[in-house]
Coordinates of C-alpha atoms and ligand atoms in Angstrom, one line a residue:
X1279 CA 23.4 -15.6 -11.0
X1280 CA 21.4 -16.1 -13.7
X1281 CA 17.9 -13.8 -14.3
X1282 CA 14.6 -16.0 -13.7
X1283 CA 12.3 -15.7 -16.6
X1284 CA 8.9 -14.1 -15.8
X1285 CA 6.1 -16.2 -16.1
X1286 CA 3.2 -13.0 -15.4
X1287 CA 3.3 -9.5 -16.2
X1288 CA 2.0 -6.2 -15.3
X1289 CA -0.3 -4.9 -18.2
X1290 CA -1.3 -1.7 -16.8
X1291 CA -2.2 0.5 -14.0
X1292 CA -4.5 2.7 -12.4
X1293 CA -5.3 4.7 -9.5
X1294 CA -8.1 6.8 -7.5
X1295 CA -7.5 9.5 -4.9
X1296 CA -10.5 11.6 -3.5
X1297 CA -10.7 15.2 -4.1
X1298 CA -10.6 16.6 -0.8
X1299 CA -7.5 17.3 0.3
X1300 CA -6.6 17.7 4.1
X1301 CA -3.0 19.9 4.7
X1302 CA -1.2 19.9 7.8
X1303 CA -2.4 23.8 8.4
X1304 CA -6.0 22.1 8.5
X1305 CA -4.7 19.4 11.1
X1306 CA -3.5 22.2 13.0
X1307 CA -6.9 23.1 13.4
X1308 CA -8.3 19.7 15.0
X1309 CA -5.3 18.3 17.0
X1310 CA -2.4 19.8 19.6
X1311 CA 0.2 19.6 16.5
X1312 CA 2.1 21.6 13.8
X1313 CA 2.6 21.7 10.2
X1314 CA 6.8 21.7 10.8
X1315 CA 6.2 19.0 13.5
X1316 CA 4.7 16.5 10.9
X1317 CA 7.1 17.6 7.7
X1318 CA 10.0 17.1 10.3
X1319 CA 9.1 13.7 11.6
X1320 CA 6.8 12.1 8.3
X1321 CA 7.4 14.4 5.3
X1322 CA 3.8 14.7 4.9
X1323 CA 2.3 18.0 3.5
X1324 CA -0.9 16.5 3.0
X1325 CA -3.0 13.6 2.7
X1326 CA -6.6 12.9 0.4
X1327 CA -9.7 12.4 2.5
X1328 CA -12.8 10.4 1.3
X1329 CA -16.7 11.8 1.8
X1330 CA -18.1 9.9 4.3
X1331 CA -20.3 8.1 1.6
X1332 CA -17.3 6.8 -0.6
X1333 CA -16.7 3.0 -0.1
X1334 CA -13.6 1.5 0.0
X1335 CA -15.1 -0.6 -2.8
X1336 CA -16.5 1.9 -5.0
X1337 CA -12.3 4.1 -4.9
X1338 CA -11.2 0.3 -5.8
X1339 CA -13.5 0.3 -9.0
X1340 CA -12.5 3.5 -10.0
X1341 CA -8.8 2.5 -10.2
X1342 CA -9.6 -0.6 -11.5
X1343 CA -11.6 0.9 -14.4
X1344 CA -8.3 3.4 -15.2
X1345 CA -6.3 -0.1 -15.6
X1346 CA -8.7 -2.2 -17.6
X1347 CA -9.0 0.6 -19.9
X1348 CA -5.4 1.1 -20.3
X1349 CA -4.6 -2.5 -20.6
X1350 CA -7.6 -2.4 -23.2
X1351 CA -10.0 -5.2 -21.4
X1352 CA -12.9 -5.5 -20.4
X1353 CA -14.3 -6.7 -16.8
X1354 CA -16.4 -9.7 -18.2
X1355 CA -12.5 -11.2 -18.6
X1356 CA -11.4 -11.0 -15.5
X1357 CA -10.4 -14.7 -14.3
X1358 CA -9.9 -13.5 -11.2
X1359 CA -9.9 -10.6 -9.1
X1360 CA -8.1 -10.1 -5.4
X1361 CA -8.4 -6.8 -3.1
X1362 CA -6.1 -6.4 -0.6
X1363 CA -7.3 -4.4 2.0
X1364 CA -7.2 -3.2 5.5
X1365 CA -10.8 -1.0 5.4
X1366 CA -13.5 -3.4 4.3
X1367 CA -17.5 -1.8 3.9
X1368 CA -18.3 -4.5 5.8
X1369 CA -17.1 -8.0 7.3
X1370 CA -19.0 -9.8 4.8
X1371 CA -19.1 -10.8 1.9
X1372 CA -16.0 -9.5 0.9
X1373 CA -15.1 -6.3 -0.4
X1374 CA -13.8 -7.8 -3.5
X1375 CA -17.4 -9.5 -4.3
X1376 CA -18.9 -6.0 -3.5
X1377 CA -16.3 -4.7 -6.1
X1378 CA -16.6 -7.2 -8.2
X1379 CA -21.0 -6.2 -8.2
X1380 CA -19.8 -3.0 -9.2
X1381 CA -17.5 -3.6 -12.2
X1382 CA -19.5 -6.6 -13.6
X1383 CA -16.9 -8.7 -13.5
X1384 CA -19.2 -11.7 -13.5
X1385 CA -16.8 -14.4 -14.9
X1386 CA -14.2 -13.7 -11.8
X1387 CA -13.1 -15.4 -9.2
X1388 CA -13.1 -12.9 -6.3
X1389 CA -11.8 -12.3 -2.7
X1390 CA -9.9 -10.0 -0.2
X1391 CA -6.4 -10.9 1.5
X1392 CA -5.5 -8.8 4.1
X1393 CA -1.8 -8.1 5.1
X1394 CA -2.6 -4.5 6.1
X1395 CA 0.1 -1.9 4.4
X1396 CA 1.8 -5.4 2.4
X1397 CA -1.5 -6.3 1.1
X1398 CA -0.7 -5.1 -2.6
X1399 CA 2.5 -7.5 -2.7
X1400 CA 0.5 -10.2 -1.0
X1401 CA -2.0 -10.1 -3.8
X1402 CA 0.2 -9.9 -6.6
X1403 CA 1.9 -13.3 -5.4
X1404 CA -0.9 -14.8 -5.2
X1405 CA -2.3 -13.7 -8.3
X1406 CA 0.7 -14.5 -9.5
X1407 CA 0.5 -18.1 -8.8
X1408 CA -2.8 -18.4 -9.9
X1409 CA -2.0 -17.4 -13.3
X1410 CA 1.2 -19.6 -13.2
X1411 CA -1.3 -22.8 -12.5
X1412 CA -3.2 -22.2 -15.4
X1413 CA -6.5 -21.1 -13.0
X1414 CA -7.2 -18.0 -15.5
X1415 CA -5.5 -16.1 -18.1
X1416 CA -6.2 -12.3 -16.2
X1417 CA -5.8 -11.4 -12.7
X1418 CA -6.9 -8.1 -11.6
X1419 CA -5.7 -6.7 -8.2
X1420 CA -6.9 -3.6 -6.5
X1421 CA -5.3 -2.3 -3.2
X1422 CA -8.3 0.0 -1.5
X1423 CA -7.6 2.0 1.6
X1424 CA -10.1 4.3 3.5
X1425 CA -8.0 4.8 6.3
X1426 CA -9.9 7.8 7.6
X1427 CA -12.6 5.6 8.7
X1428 CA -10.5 3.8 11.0
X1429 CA -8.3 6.6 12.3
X1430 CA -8.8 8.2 15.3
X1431 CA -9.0 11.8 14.7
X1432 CA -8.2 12.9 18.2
X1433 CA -4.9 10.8 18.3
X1434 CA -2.4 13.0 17.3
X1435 CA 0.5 10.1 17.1
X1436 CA -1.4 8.7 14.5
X1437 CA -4.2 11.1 12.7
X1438 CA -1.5 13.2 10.8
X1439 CA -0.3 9.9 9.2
X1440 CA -3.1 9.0 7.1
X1441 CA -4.7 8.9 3.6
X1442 CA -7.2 7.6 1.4
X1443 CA -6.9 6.1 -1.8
X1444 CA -7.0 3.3 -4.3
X1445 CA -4.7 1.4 -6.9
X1446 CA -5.1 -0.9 -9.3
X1447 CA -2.9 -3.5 -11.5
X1448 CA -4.2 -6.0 -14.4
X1449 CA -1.8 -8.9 -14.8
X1450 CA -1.6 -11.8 -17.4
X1451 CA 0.6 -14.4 -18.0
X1452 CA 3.9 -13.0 -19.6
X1453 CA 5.1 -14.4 -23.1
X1454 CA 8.8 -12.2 -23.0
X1455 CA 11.3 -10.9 -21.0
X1456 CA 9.0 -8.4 -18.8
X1457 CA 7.0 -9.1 -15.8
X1458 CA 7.5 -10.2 -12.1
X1459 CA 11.6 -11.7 -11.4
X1460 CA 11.3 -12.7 -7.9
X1461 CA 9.4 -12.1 -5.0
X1462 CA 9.5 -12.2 -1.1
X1463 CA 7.0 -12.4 1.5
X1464 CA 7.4 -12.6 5.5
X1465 CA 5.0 -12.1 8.9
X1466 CA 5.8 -12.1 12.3
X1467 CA 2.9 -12.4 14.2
X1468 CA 4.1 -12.1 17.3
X1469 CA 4.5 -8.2 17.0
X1470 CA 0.8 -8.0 15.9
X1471 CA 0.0 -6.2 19.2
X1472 CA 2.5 -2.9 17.9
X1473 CA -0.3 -1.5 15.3
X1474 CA -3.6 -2.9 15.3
X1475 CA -6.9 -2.4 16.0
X1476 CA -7.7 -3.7 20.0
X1477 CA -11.4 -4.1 19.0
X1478 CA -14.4 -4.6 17.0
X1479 CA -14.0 -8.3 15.9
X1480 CA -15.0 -11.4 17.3
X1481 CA -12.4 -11.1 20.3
X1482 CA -14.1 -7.8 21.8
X1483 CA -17.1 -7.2 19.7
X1484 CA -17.9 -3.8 19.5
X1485 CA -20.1 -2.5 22.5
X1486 CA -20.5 1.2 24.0
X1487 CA -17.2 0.8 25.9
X1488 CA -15.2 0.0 23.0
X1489 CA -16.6 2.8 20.9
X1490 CA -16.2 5.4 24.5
X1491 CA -12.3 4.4 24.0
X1492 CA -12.2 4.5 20.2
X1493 CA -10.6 1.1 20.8
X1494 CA -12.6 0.0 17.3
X1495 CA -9.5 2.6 15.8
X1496 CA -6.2 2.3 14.7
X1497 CA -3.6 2.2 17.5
X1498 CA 0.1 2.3 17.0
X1499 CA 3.9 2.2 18.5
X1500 CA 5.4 4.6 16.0
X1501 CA 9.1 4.0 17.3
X1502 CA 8.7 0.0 17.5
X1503 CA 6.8 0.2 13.9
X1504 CA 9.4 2.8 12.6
X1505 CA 12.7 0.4 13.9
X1506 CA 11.0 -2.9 12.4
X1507 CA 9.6 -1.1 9.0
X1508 CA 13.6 0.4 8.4
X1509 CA 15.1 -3.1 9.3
X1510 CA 12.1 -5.4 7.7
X1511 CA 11.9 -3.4 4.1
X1512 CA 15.8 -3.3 4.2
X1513 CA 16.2 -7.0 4.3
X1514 CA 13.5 -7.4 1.6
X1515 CA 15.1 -5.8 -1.1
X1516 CA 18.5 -7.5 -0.3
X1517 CA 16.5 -10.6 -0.7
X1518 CA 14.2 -9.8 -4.0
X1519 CA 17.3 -8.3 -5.8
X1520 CA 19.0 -11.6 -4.7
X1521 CA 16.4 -14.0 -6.2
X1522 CA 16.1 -11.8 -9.1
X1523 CA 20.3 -12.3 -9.5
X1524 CA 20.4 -8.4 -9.9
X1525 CA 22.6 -6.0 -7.5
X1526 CA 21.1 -2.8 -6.0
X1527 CA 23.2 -0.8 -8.7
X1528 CA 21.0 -3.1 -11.3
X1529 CA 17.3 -0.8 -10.0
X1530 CA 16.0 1.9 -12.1
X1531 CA 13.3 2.5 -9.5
X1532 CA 12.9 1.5 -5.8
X1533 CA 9.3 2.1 -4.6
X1534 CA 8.9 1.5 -0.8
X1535 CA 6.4 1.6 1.4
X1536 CA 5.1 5.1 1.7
X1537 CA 4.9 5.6 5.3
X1538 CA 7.3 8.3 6.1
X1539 CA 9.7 10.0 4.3
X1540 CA 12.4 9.0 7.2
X1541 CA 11.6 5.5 7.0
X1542 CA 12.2 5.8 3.0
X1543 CA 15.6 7.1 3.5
X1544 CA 16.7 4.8 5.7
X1545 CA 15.2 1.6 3.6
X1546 CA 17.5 3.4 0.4
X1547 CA 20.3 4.1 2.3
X1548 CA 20.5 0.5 3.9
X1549 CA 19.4 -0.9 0.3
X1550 CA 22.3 0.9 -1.2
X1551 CA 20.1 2.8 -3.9
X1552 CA 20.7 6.4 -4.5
X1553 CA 17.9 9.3 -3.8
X1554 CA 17.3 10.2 -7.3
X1555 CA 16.4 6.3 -7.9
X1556 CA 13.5 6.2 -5.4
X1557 CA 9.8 7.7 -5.8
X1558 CA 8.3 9.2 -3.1
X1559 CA 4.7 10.7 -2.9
X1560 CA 3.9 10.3 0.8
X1561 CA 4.3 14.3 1.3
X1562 CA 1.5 14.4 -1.4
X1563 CA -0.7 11.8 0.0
X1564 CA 0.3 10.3 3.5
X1565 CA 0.1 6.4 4.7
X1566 CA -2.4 4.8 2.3
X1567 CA -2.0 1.3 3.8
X1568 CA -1.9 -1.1 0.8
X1569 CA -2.8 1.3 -1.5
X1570 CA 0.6 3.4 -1.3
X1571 CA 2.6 0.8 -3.8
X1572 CA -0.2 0.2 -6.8
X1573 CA -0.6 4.3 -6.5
X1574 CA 3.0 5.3 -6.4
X1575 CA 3.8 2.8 -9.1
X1576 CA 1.2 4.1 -12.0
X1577 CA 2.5 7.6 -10.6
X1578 CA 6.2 6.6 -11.8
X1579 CA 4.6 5.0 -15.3
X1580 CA 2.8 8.1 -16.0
X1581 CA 5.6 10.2 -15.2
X1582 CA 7.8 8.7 -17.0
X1583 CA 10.2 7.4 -13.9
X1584 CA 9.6 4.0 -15.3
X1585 CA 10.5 2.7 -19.4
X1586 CA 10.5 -0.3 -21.3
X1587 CA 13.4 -2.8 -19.6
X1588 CA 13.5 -0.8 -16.2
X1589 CA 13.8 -3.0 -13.2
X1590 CA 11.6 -1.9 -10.5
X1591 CA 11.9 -3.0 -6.7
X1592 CA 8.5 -2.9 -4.7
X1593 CA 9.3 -3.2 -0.9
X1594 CA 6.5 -3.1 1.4
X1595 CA 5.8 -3.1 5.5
X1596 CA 2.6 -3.3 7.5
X1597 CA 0.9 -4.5 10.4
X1598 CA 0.8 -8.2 11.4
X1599 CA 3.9 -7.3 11.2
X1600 CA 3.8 -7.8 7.2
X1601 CA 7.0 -7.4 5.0
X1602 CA 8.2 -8.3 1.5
X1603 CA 9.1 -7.4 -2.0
X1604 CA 9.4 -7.7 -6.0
X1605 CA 11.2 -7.3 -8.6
X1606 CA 9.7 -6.4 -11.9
X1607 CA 11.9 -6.0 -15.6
X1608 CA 9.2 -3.1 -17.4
Ligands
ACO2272 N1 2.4 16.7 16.7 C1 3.2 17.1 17.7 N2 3.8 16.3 18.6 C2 3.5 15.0 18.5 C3 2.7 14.5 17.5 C4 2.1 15.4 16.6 N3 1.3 15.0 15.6 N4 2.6 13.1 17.7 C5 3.4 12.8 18.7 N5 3.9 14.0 19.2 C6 4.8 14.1 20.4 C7 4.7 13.0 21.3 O1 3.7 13.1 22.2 C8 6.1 13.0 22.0 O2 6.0 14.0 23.0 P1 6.8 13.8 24.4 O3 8.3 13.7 24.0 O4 6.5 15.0 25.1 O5 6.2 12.6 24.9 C9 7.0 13.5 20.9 O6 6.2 14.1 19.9 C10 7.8 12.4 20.3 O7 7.0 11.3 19.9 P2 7.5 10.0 19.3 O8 6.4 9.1 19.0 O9 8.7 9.5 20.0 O10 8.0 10.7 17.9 P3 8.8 10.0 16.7 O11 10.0 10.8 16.3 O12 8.9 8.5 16.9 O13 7.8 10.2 15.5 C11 6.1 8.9 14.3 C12 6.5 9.6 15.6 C13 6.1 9.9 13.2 C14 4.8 8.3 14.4 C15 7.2 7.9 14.0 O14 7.4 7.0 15.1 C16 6.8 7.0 12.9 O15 6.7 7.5 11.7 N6 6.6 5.7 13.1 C17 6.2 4.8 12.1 C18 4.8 5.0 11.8 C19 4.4 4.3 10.6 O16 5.0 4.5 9.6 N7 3.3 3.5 10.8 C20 2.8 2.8 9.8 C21 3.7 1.8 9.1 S1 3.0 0.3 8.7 C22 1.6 0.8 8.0 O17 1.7 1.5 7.1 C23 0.3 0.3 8.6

């Protein structure tokens, strides 16, 4: 099959994690759980926690500042800029206009999609096609996750699976043989009731009852989420790889969905990509939602794990249910 040529590219990246770091030992402390319990089952050592104060925006700016810089622009260029998020401030505006306030990106187009842990992949394509139209000459996409707002910290099925955290990519329009192959994108909405959020919108505003039953906070079927993530982000990367006209033995890098480390192992193995060729941070940092891909990837840049002409697989799974993938030649 022949290689599609890339019509946008990845300039740079960036990233934000808070200081504050919360370890399994410290979870120990607040819920009926263990550190082996959560290594065994997640992989996760520990996760970043934000200050109450931090804004989902404000982490998103600070990643995005990191990319500008290193793709060597400056806000006032930004044709358009797209947050993916799952943590808003605030219904409204958007938490992309709020981000936008603080950069000064006052030439951009700006707005939030929301696709939960997918998010980043969702905005990429879609920035992606933007670009392709001829609607601007930079996109900038941020995924920003302050999951600890909307976790409940008595829930011990879900608590220990969180993180905070922001990433950040600049993309232009691509001029060689680097930048996005192929992508794929899929939701089944029917499953939307297996990790959500019962209430706090417009369908059970929020009221003393909801906030008694925490049911404004994150619920969750791990074992239904963990059988459709395993399955979903398999079948993504057989797809991407395929539209790309590359085999799995074709990836440098495969950079799933950092969930849980068994969920990663099982997405490789199914994917037919080796250990070695996979990053994996989520003992470091937890479930960042969107932010996990955009954080893991600048990761891999700075450490090397990525060179010029590597092809990188992005596969990602979220609530909605939300699921998809790219291919990018570095
Ligand atoms: N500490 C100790 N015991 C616990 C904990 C905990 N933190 N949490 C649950 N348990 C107990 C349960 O109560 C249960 O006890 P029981 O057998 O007495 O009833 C037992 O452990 C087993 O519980 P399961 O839920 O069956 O455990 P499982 O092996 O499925 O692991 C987990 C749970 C880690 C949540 C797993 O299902 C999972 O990772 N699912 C996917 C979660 C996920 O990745 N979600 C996000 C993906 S999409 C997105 O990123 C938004």
């Amino acid at each position: 099959m022949r290689i599609p040529k890339p019509q946008v590219e990845i300039v740079a990246t960036g990233r934000y994690l808070p200081e504050r770091v919360l370890t399994n030992f410290d979870l120990e402390q607040m819920v009926d759980t263990t550190d082996e319990w959560i290594r065994e089952r997640t992989g996760i050592r520990e996760r970043r926690i934000a200050e109450p104060e931090m804004l989902t925006a404000e982490m998103g700016k600070r990643a995005a500042c990191q990319a500008m810089e290193r793709a060597g622009i400056h806000p006032g260029e930004v044709d358009v800029l797209i947050v993916a998020t799952a943590t808003p401030d605030r219904w409204l505006p958007a938490t992309a206009c709020d981000m936008q306030a603080l950069l000064g990106a006052t030439n951009a187009a700006a707005f939030d999609v929301q696709a939960a842990c997918t998010g980043f992949l969702y905005a990429l394509v879609v920035a992606e096609g933007y670009l392709v139209a001829g609607r601007g000459e930079i996109a900038l996409v941020v995924s920003t996750e302050k999951m600890s707002a909307i976790t409940d910290w008595s829930d011990r099925s879900t608590c220990v699976l969180f993180g905070d955290g922001a990433g950040a990519a600049v993309l232009r329009r691509a001029n060689d043989f680097r930048g996005i192959l192929s992508s794929y994108l899929r939701s089944d909405g029917r499953l939307g009731d297996l990790l959500y959020r019962p209430a706090g919108g417009t369908k059970i505003p929020l009221n003393h009852h909801v906030l008694d039953e925490k049911e404004h906070l994150l619920r969750m079927e791990g074992r239904e989420v963990f059988k459709a993530a395993v399955r979903s982000m398999a079948e993504a990367a057989d797809i991407a790889l395929q539209r790309a006209g590359l085999r799995a033995g074709d990836v440098d890098l495969l950079i799933p969905h950092q969930a849980n480390v068994r969920i990663i192992e099982a997405t490789a193995k199914y994917a037919g990509i080796p250990s070695e060729k996979v990053y994996v941070n989520v003992d470091r940092y937890g479930n960042m939602s969107s932010a996990t891909l955009p954080i893991a990837l600048d990761e891999a840049l700075e450490r090397g794990r990525i060179r010029m002409g590597s092809n990188v697989l992005l596969v990602g799974f979220g609530a909605g249910f939300t699921w998809g993938s790219m291919v990018l030649r570095w």
